[in-house]
Coordinates of C-alpha atoms in Angstrom, one line a residue:
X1 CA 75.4 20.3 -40.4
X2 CA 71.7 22.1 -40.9
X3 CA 69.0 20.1 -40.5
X4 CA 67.1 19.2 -43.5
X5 CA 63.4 20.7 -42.9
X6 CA 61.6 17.0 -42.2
X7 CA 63.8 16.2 -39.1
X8 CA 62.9 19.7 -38.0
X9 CA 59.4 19.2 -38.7
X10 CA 59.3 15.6 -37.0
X11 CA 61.2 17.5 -33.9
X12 CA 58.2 20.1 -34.3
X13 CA 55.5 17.8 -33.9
X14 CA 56.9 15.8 -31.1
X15 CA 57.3 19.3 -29.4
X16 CA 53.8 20.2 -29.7
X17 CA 52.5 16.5 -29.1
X18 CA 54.4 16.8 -25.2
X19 CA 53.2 20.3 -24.6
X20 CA 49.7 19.2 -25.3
X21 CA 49.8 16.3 -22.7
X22 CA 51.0 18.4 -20.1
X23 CA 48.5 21.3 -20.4
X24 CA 45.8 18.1 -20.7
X25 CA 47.6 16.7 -17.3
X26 CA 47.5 20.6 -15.6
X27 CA 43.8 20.0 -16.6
X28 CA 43.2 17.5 -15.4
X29 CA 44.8 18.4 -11.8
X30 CA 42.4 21.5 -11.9
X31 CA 39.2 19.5 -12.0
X32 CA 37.4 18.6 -8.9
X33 CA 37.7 15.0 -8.2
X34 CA 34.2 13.6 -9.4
X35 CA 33.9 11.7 -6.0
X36 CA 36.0 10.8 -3.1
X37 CA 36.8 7.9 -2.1
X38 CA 34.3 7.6 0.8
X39 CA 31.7 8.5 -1.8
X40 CA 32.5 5.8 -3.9
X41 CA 32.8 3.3 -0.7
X42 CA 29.6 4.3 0.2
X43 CA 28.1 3.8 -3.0
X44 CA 29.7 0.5 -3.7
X45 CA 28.1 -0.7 -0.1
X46 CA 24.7 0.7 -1.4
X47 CA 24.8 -1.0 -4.6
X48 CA 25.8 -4.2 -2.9
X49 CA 23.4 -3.8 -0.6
X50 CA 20.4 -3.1 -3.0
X51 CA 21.5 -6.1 -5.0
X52 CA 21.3 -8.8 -2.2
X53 CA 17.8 -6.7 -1.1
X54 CA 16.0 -7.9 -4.2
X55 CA 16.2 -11.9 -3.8
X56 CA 15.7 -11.2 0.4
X57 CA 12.5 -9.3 -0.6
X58 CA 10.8 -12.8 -2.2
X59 CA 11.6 -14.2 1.2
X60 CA 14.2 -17.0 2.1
X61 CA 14.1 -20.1 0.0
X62 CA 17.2 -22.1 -1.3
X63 CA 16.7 -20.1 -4.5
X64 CA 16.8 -16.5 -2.7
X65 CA 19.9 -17.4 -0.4
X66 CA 21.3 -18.4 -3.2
X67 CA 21.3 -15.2 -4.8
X68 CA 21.9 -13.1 -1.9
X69 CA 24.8 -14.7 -0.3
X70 CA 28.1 -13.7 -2.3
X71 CA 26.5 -10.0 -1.9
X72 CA 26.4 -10.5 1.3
X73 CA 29.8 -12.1 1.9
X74 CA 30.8 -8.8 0.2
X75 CA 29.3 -6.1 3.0
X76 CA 30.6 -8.4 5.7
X77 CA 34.3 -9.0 4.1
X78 CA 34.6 -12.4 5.5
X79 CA 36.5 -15.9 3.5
X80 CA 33.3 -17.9 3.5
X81 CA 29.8 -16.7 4.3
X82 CA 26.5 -18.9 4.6
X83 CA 22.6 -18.9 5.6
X84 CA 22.0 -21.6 7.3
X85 CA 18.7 -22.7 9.1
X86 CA 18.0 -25.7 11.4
X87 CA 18.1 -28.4 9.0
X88 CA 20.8 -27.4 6.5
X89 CA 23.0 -24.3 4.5
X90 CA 20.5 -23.0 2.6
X91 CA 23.1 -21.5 0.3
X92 CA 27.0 -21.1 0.0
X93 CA 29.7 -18.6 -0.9
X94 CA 33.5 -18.8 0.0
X95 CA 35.8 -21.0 1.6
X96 CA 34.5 -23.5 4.2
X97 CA 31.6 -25.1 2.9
X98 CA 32.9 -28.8 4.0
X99 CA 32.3 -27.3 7.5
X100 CA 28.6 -27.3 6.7
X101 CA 27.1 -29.6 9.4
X102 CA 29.0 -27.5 12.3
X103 CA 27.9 -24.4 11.0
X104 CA 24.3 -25.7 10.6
X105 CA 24.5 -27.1 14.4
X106 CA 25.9 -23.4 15.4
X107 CA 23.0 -22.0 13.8
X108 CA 20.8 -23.8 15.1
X109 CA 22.3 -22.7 18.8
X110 CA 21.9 -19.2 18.0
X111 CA 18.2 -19.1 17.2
X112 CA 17.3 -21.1 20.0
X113 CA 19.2 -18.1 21.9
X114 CA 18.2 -15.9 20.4
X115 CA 21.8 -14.1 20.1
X116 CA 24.9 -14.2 18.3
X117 CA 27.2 -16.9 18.8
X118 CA 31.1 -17.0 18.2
X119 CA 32.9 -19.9 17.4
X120 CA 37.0 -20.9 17.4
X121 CA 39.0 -22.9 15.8
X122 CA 38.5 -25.9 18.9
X123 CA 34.7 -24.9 17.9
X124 CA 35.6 -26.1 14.4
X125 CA 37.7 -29.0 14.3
X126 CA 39.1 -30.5 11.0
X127 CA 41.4 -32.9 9.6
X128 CA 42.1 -31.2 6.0
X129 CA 45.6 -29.9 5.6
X130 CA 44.4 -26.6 3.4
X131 CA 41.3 -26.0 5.7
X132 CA 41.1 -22.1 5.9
X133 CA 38.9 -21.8 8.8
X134 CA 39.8 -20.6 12.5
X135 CA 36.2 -19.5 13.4
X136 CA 33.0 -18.1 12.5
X137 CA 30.4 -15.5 13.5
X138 CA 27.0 -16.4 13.9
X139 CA 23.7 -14.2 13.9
X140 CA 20.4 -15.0 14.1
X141 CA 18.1 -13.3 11.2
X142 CA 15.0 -11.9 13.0
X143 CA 12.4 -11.7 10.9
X144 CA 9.0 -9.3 11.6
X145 CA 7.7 -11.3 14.8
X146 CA 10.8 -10.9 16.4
X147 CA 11.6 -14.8 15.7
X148 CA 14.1 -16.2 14.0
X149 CA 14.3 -19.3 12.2
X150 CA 18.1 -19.0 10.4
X151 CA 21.1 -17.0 10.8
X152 CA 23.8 -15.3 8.9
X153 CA 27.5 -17.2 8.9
X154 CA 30.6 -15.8 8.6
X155 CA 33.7 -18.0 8.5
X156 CA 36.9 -16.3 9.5
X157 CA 40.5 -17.3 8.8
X158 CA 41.7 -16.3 11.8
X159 CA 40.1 -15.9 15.5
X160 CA 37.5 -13.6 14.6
X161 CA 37.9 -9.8 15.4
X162 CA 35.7 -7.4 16.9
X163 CA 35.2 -5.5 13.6
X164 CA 34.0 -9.3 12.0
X165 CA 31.3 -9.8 14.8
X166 CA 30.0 -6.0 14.5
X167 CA 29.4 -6.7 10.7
X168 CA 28.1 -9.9 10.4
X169 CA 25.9 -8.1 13.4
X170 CA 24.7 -5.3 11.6
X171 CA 24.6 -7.4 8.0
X172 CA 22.2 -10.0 10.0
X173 CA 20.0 -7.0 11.3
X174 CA 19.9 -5.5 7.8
X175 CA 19.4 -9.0 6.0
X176 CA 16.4 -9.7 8.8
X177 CA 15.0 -6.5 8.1
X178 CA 14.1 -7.4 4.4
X179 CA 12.9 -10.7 5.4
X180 CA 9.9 -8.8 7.3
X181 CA 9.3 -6.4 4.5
X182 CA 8.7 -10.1 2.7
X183 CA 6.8 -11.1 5.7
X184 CA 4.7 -8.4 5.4
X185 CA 4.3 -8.4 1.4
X186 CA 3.0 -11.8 1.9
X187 CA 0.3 -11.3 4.8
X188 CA -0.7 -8.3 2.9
X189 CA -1.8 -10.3 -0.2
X190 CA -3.1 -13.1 2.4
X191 CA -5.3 -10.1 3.5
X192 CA -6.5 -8.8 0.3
X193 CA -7.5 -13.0 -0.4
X194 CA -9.2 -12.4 2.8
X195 CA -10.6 -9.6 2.2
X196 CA -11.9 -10.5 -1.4
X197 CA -13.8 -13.8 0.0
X198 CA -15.1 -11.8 2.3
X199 CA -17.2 -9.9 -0.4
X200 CA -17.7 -12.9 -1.8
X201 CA -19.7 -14.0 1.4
X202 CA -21.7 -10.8 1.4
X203 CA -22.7 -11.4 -1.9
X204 CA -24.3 -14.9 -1.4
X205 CA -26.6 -14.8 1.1
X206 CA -28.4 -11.7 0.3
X207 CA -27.9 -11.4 -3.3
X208 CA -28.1 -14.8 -4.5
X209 CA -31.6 -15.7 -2.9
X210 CA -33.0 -12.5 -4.0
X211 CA -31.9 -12.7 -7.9
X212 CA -33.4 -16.5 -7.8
X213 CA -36.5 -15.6 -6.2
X214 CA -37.1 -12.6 -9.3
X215 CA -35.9 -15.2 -11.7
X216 CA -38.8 -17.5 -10.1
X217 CA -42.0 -14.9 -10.7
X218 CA -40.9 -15.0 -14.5
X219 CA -40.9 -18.7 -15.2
X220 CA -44.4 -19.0 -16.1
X221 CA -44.9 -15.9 -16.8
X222 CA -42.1 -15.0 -19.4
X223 CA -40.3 -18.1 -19.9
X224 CA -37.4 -15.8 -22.3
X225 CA -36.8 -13.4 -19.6
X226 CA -36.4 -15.9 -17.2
X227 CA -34.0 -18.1 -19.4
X228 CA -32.0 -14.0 -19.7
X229 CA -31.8 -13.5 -16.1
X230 CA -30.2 -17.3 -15.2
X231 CA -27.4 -16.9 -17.9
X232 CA -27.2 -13.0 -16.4
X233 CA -26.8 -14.8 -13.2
X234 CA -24.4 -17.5 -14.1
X235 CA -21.9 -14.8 -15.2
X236 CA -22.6 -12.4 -13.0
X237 CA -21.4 -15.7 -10.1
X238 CA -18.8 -16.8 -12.7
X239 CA -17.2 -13.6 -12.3
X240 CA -17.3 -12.8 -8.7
X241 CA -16.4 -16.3 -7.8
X242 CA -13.6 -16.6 -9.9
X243 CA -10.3 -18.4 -8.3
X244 CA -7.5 -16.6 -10.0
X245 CA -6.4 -12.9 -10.3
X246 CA -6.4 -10.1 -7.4
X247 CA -6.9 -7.0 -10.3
X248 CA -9.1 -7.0 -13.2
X249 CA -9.9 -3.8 -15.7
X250 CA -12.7 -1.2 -15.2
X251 CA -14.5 -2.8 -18.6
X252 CA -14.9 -6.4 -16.9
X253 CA -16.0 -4.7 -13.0
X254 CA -18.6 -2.7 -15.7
X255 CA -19.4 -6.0 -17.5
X256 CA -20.4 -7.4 -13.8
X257 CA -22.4 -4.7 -12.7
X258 CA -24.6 -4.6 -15.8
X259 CA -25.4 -7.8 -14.9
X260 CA -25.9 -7.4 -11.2
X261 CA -28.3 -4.6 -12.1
X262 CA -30.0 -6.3 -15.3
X263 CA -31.2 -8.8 -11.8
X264 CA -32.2 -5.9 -10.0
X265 CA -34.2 -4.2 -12.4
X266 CA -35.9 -7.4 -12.7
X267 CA -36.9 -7.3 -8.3
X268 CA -37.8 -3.6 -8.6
X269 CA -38.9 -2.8 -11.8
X270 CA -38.9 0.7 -13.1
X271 CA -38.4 1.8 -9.4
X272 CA -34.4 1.1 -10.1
X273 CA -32.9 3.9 -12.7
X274 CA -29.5 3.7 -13.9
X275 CA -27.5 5.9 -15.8
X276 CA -23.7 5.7 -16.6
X277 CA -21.3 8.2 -17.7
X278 CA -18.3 6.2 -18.6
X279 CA -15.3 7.9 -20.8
X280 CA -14.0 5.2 -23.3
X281 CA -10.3 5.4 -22.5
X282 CA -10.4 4.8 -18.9
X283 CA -11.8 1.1 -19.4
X284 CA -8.2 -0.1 -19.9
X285 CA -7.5 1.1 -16.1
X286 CA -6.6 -1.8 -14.1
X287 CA -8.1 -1.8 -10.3
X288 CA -8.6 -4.6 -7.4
X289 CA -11.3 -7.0 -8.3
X290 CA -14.0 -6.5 -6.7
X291 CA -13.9 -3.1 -6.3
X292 CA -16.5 -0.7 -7.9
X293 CA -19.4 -3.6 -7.8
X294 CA -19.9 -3.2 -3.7
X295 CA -20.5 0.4 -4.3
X296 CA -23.1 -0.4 -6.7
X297 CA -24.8 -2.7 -4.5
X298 CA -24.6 -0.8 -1.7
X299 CA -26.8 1.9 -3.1
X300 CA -29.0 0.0 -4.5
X301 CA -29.3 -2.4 -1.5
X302 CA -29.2 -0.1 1.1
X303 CA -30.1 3.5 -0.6
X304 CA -32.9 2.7 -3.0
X305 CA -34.6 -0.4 -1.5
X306 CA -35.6 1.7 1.6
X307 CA -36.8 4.2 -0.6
X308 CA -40.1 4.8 -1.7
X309 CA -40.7 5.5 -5.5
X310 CA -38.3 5.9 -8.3
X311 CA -34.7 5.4 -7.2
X312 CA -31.4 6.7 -9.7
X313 CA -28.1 5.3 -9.6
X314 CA -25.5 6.6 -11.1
X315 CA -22.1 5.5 -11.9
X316 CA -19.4 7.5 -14.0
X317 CA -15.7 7.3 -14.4
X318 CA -13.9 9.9 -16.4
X319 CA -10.5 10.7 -17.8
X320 CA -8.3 13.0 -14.9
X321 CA -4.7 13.1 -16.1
X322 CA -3.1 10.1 -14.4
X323 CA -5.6 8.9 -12.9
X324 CA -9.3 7.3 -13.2
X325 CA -12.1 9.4 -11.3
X326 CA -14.9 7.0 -10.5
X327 CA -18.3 8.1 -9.0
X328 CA -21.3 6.3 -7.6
X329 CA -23.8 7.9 -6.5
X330 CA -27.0 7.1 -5.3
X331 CA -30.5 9.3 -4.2
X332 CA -31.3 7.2 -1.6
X333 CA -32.4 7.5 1.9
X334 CA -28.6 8.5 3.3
X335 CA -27.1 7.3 6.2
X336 CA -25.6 8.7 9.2
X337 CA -22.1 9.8 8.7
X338 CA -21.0 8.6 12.2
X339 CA -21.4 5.2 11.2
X340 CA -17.9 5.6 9.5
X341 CA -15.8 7.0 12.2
X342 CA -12.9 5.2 13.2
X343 CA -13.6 1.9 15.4
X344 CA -17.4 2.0 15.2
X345 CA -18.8 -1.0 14.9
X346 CA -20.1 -2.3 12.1
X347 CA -24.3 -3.3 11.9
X348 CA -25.7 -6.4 12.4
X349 CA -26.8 -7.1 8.9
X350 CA -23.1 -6.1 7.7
X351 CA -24.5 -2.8 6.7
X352 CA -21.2 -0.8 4.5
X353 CA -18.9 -3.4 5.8
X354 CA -18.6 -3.7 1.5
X355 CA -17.1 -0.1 1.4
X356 CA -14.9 -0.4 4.4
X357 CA -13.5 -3.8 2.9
X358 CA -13.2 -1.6 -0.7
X359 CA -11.7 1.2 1.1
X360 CA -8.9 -0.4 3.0
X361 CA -7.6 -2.6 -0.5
X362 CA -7.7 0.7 -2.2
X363 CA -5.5 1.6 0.4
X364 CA -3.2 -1.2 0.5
X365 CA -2.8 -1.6 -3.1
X366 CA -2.5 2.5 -4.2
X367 CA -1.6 4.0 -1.0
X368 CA -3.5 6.3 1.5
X369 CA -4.3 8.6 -0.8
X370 CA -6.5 6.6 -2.8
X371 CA -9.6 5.5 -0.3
X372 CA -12.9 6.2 -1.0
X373 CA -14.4 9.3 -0.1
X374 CA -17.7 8.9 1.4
X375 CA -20.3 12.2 0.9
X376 CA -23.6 11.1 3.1
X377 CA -26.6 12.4 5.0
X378 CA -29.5 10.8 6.1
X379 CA -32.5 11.8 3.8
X380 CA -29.5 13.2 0.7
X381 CA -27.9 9.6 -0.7
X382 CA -25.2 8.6 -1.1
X383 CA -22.2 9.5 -3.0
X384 CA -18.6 7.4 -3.0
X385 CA -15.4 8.4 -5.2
X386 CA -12.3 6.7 -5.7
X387 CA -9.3 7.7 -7.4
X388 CA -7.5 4.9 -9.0
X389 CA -3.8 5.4 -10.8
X390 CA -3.4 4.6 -14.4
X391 CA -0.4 3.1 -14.0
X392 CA 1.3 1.3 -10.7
X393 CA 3.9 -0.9 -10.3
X394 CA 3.2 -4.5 -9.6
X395 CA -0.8 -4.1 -11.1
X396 CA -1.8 -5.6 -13.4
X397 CA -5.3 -7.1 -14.6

């Protein structure tokens, strides 16, 4: 019997349809595998990794345990894992949490020891019939000072094995590792606090009696400039006292430092000249507070005051790409450029300890590429630059 022609053509297709998914398979044999699988093993311990590094970089709270455990359970492949401190399990994830007081007892062992501890099932006694647990691994998490003040708990369901102890081990050394990078995030803001009330100290006793006493000769004399100068002053303290923000914008450290200078025209009179060179689109650029105004006043306090005559300051900031150049300058009577080397002392009237202090928060903040760059001789003035980025993560005014 022939074949009427749509069973040949159905035959046809079906023909066609299986030679094309075997020259697709033969394809797909003759690629190179995208990644092997230790590749992907190490990237799916990276990833894990990274995600329980985030929380652990805000330091260890309830809240950040939290977060981090089951990520952590994860690189250490145990049935249960906890963080547990001296009081309490900060945090959960797994089987074994009604063993929470012994494991909180055990880590409390194993900081005081300062070493791991390993625990069995006569470690871990229980009176539940579907009770998983037949031991635990226990690591202290060393934190930057070498102390420890939790550890890392990994409940086994069987006595645990060498390869459980060398990860919880190396998963407790990673974990504490993070823990000090929070450590030291945290005493690096402490220090930029520090840093910032130390300029505020600097400022008052010099500063302070010196604008009242100008404001004083212009009482009787000019009643209007006198009333000027104390709301000059006001803001001027308002500002650099304020008890919030470590960053503010190049427009309000301007703002400050017309005042500050407005006050110390008043003192010298038309001995003080100031000229600014300031490019309009750089006064968005966000930079630690505090930071351009000890320039200022150390040219004028200790450039131009020892100067006889007519005294120029000059302050410019201009547009350089991706960054903010910003320039104070200063024909004043110079200074030695020893007094700047590395562990000199500083003066007994504080002398630059304002461009030290600006120097090293640049620095912390930006990076060692962004101190200040001092240009000095004694008799030539004084001339400081800073670069400052447009953009950087974590600042913000």
């Amino acid at each position: 019997m022939k074949p009427d022609l749509p069973t040949v053509l159905s035959v046809l297709a079906a023909v066609a349809a299986l030679a094309g998914a075997v020259v697709a398979v033969l394809r797909l044999r003759g690629r190179r595998r995208i990644a092997t699988a230790m590749q992907r093993a190490t990237y799916d311990v990276l990833h894990t990794a990274a995600l329980a590094a985030e929380p652990l970089r805000g330091g260890l709270t309830p809240s950040s345990a939290g977060k981090a455990v089951r990520h952590l359970r994860t690189l250490v492949g145990a049935v249960g894992l906890t963080i547990a401190d001296a009081e309490e399990c900060l945090a959960f994830d797994g089987r074994g949490s009604h063993h929470g007081d012994q494991f909180t007892a055990a880590a409390q062992r194993a900081v005081q020891a300062r070493r791991p501890v390993v625990l069995d099932s006569s470690d871990l006694p229980c009176d539940r019939m579907d009770c998983v647990v037949r031991g635990a691994v226990v690591v202290p998490l060393t934190a930057a000072d070498g102390l420890a003040t939790a550890a890392l708990v990994a409940i086994a369901d069987e006595q645990p094995a060498p390869g459980l102890v060398q990860a919880t081990q190396e998963a407790a050394r990673w974990a504490g590792s993070q823990l000090a990078l929070a450590e030291l995030d945290s005493s690096r803001e402490r220090l930029a606090r520090a840093e910032v009330r130390a300029l505020r100290a600097q400022i008052s006793p010099h500063f302070i009696y010196n604008a009242l006493t100008a404001i004083a000769s212009f009482v009787r004399t000019d009643p209007e400039r006198a009333r000027e100068l104390i709301l000059e002053f006001a803001e001027f303290t308002r500002y650099s006292f304020r008890a919030h923000g470590e960053f503010t914008t190049l427009a309000e450290e301007l703002r400050s430092i017309d005042r500050y200078l407005t006050i110390e025209r008043a003192r010298f009179g038309d001995r003080l000249q100031v000229r600014l060179q300031i490019a309009p689109e750089v006064l968005p650029v966000t930079l630690p507070f505090l930071c351009l105004q000890p320039l200022v006043e150390n040219a004028v306090r200790h450039g131009l005051s020892r100067k006889p005559g007519v005294g120029m300051v000059s302050i410019e900031a201009r547009d350089a790409g991706a960054e903010c150049q910003i320039t104070v300058e200063d024909d004043g009577v110079g200074m030695d450029p020893e007094v700047f080397a590395p562990g000199r002392p500083e003066t007994d009237d504080g002398q630059h300890v304002g461009l030290t202090n600006v120097d090293e928060r640049l620095r912390s903040v930006f990076g060692d590429r962004f101190g200040l760059v001092v240009e000095t001789a004694p008799g030539e003035g004084t001339k400081v630059s800073m670069r400052v980025p447009k953009f950087h993560p974590g600042v913000r005014a």
